[in-house]
Tab-separated table of C-alpha atoms and ligand atoms in Angstrom:
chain	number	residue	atom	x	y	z
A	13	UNK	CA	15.540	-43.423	2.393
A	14	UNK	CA	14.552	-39.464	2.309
A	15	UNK	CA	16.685	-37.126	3.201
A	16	UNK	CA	16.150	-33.426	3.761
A	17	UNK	CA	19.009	-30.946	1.641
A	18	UNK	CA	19.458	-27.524	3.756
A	19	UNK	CA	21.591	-25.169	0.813
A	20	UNK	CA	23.832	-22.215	2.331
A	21	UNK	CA	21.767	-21.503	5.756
A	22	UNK	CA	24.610	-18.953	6.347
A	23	UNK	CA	24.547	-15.474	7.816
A	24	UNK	CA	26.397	-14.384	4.323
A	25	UNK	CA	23.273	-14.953	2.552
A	26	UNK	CA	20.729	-13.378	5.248
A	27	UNK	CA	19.679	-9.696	5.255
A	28	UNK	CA	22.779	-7.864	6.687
A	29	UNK	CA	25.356	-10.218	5.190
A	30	UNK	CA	27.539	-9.647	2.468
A	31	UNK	CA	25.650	-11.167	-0.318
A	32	UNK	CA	22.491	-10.727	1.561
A	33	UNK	CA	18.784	-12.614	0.065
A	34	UNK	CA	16.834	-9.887	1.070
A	35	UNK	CA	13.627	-12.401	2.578
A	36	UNK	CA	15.903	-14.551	3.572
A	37	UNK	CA	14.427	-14.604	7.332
A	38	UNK	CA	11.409	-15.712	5.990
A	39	UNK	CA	12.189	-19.773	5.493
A	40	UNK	CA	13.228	-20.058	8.766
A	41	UNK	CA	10.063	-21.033	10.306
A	42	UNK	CA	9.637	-23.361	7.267
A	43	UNK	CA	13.100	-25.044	8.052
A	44	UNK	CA	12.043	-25.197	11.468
A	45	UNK	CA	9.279	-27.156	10.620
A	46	UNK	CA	10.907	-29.055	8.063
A	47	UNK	CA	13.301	-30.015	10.857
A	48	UNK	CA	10.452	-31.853	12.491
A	49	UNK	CA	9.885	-34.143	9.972
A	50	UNK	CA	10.804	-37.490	9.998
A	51	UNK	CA	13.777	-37.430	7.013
A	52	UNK	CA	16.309	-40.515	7.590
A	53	UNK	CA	19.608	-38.213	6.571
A	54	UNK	CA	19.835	-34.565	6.860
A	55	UNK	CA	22.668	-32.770	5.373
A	56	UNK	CA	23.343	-28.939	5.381
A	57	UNK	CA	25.846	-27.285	2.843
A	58	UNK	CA	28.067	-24.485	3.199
A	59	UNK	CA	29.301	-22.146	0.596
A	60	UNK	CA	32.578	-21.997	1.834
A	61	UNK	CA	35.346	-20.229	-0.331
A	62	UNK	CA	38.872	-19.511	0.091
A	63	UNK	CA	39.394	-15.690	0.633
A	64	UNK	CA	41.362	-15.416	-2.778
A	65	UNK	CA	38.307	-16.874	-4.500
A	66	UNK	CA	37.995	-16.306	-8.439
A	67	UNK	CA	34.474	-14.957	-8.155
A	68	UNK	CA	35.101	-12.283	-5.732
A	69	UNK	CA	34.870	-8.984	-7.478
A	70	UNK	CA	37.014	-7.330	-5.498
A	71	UNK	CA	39.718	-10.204	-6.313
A	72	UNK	CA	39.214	-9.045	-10.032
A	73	UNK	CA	39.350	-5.269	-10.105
A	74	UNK	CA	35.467	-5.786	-10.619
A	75	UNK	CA	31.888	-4.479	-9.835
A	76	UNK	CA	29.438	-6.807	-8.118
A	77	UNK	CA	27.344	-8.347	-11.115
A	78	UNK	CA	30.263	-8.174	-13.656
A	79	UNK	CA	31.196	-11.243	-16.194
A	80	UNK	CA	34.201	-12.732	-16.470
A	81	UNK	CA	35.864	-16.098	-17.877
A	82	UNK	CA	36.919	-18.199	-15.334
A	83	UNK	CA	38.742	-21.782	-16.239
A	84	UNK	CA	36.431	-21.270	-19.349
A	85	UNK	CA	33.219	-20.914	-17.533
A	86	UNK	CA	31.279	-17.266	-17.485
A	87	UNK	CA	31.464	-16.494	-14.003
A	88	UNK	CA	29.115	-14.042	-12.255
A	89	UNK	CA	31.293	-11.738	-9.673
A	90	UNK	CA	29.894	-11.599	-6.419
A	91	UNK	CA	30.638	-9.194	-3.375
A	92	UNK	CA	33.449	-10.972	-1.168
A	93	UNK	CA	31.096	-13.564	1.227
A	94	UNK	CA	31.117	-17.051	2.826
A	95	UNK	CA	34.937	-16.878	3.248
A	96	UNK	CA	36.074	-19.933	5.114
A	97	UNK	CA	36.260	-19.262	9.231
A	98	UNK	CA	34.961	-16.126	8.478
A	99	UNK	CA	31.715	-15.239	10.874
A	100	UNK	CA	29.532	-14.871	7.570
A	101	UNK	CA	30.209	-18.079	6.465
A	102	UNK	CA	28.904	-19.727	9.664
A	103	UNK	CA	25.063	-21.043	9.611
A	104	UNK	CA	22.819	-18.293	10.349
A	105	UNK	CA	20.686	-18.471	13.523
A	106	UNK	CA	17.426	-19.048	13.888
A	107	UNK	CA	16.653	-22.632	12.937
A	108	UNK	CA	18.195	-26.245	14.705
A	109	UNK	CA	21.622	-26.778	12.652
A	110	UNK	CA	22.507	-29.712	15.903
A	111	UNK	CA	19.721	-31.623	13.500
A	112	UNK	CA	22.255	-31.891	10.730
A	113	UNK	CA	23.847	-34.884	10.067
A	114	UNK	CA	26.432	-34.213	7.721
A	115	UNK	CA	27.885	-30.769	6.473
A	116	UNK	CA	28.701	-30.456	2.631
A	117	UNK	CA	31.804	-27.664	1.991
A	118	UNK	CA	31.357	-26.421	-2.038
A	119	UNK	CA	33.391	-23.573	-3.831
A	120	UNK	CA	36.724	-24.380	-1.869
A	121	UNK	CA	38.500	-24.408	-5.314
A	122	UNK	CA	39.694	-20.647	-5.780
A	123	UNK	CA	39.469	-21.138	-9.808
A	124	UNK	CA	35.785	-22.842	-9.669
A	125	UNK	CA	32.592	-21.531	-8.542
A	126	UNK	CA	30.198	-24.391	-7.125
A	127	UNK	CA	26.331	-23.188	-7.121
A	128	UNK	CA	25.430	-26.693	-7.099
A	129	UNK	CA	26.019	-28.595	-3.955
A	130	UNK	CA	26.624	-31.898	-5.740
A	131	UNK	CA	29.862	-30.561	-8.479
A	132	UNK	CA	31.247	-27.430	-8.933
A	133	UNK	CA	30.603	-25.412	-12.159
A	134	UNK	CA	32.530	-26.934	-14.736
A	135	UNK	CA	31.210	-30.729	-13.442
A	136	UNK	CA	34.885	-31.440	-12.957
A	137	UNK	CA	34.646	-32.597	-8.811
A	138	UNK	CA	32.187	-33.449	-6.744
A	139	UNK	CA	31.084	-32.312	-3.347
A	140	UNK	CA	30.831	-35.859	-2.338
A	141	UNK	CA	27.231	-35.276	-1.522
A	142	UNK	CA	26.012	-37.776	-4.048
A	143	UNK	CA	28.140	-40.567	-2.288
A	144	UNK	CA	27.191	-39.813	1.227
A	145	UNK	CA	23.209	-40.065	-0.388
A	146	UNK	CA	24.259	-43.454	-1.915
A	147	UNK	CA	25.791	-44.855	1.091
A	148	UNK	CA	22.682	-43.932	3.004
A	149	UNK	CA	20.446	-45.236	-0.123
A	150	UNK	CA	18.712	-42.262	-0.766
A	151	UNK	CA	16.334	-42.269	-3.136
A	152	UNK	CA	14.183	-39.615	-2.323
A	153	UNK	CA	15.626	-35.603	-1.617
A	154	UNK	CA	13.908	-32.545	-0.428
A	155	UNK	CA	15.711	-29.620	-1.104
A	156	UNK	CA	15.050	-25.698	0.600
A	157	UNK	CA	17.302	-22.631	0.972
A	158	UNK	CA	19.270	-19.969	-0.094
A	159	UNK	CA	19.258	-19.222	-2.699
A	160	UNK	CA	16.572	-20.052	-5.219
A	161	UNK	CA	18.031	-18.638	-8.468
A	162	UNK	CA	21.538	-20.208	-7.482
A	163	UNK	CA	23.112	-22.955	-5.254
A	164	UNK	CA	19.025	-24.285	-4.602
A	165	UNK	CA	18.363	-24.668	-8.574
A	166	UNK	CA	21.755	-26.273	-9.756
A	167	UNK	CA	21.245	-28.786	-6.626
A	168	UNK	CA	18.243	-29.353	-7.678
A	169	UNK	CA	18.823	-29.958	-11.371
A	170	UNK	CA	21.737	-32.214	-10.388
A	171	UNK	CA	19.549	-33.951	-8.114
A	172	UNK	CA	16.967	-34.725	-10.601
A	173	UNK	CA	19.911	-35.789	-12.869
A	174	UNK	CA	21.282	-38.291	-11.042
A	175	UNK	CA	18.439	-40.030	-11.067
A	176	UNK	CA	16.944	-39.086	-7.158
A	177	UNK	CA	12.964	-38.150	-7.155
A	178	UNK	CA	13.259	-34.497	-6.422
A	179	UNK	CA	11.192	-32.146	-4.348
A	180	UNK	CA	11.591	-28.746	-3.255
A	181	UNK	CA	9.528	-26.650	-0.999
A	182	UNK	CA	9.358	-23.571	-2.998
A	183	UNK	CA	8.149	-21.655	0.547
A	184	UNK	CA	11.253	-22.491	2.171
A	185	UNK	CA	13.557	-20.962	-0.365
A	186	UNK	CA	14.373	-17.466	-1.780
A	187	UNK	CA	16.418	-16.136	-4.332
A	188	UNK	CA	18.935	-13.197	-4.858
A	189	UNK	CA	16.761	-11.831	-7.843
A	190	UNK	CA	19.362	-10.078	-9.973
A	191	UNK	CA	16.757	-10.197	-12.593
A	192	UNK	CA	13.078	-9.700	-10.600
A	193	UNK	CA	11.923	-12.521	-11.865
A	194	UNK	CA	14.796	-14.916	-11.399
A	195	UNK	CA	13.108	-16.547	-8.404
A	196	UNK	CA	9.919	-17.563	-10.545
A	197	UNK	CA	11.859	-18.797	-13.235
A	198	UNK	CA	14.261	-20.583	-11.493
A	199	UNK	CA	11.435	-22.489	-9.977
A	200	UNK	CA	9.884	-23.453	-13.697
A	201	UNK	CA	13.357	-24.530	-14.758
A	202	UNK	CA	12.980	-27.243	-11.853
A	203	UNK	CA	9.964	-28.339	-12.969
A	204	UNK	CA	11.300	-28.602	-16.747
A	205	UNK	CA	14.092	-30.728	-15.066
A	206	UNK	CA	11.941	-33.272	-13.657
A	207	UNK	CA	11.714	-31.763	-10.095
A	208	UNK	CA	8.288	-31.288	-7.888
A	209	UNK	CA	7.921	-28.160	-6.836
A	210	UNK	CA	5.458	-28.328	-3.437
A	211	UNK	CA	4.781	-26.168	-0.351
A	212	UNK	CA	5.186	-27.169	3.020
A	213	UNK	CA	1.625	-27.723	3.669
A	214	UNK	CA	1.512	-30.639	1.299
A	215	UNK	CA	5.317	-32.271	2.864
A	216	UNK	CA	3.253	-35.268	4.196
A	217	UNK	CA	1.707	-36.290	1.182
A	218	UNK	CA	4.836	-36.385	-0.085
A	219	UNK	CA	6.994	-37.647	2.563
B	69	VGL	C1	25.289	-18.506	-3.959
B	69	VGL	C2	26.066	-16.879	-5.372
B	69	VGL	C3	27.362	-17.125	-4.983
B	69	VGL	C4	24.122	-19.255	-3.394
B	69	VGL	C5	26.586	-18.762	-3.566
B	69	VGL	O1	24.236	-19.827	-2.291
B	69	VGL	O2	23.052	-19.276	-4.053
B	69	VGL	N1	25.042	-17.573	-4.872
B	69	VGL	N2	27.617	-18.065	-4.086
B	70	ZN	ZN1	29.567	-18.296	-3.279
C-alpha cells in the first residue's frame, strides 16, 4: 500500500502566521495535485502544542532562535505557534484537507518537542503514525510539506528507518531556512538516509 504524508499544512507555518515558511504558498498547487493521485491512505499531521509548550520562547524568558536544554535535549525556541484550538494551528487553506484520512497530533507533550511526525524528540513516544501505516500495510510513503529543514526531514529520516521505501517531492516542500542553506541540506541528509528525493513530474514513475 502507498500512502501520501501531508506534514504541518497549517496557517502557523504559511506567510502571515506565527512561525511563518516564507514560500510556503508555493506547494499548494503541488499538494493539490498530489491529492489527485491514487495513494491508498492519506494522513495529514498537525503540529499541535499545548499553549505552555517548552519550546515557546516567550514561555522561557527567550528570543526566537535561542538554545536551551529541554528534558536533556537542545531545544531550538520558536515564536509561540500551532497552539491547540488556536486558529493558527488549523490547516491552512488552499488545498483539499476532506481528502485526508487520518490526522496525526505531534508536540502535545509541553516538555518534548516532536519535529518528526512518527516520535517526538527524545524517541521516547510515538505519534502512532507508524501503527496506523502498519495496520494499513504500508510499505511505500510519500512525504511533502512544511517544513523542509524540520518536521518534513525527521519524518522522513524516521520513515526511512523503520524500514518504509521513502520518497519525498522536494517541490512540494519548503523550509524555514534559519541557516540559507538549511533547505538544500536538509534535502541531502534524506538522501544520505536512504530516502528518494523526486519532483512531482516524475510521481508516476514512482507511484
Ligand atoms: C516545525 C519548528 C517548530 C515544523 C514545527 O513543522 O517544521 N518547525 N515546530
Ligand atoms: Zn512546533
Amino acid at each position: 500500500m502507498k500512502a501520501l504524508l501531508l506534514v504541518d499544512l497549517q496557517n502557523d507555518f504559511m506567510p502571515g502566521g506565527a512561525l511563518a515558511v516564507h514560500e510556503g504558498l508555493e506547494i499548494l498547487p503541488v499538494i493539490n495535485d498530489l491529492l489527485q493521485q491514487p495513494f491508498d491512505v492519506i494522513v495529514a499531521t498537525k503540529d499541535w502544542h499545548p499553549k505552555d509548550h517548552g519550546s515557546f520562547a516567550a514561555n522561557q524568558g527567550k528570543q526566537p532562535g535561542d538554545r536551551i536544554m529541554l528534558e536533556g535535549l537542545e531545544q531550538i525556541l520558536w515564536p509561540t505557534h500551532c497552539v491547540q484550538g488556536s486558529q493558527g494551528a488549523e490547516f491552512a487553506p488552499g488545498w483539499d484537507s476532506s481528502k485526508v484520512h487520518k490526522t496525526i497530533y505531534k508536540g502535545t507533550d509541553k516538555n518534548t518537542d516532536s519535529y518528526s511526525t512518527f516520535f517526538d524528540n527524545g524517541h521516547r513516544n510515538s505519534t502512532g503514525l507508524f501503527n496506523y501505516l502498519k495496520e494499513k500495510q504500508v510499505k511505500d510513503i510519500f512525504i511533502a510539506g512544511l517544513a523542509t529543514d524540520y518536521c518534513v526531514k525527521y519524518s522522513v529520516f524516521d520513515a526511512a528507518h523503520l524500514g518504509l521505501n521513502t520518497y519525498v517531492i522536494s517541490d512540494g516542500c519548503r523550509g524555514v531556512n534559519l541557516q540559507p542553506n538549511d533547505s538544500k541540506r536538509a534535502f541531502e541528509e534524506m538522501k544520505q538516509a536512504g530516502a528518494h528525493v523526486i519532483e512531482y513530474k516524475d510521481i508516476s514513475k514512482n507511484l
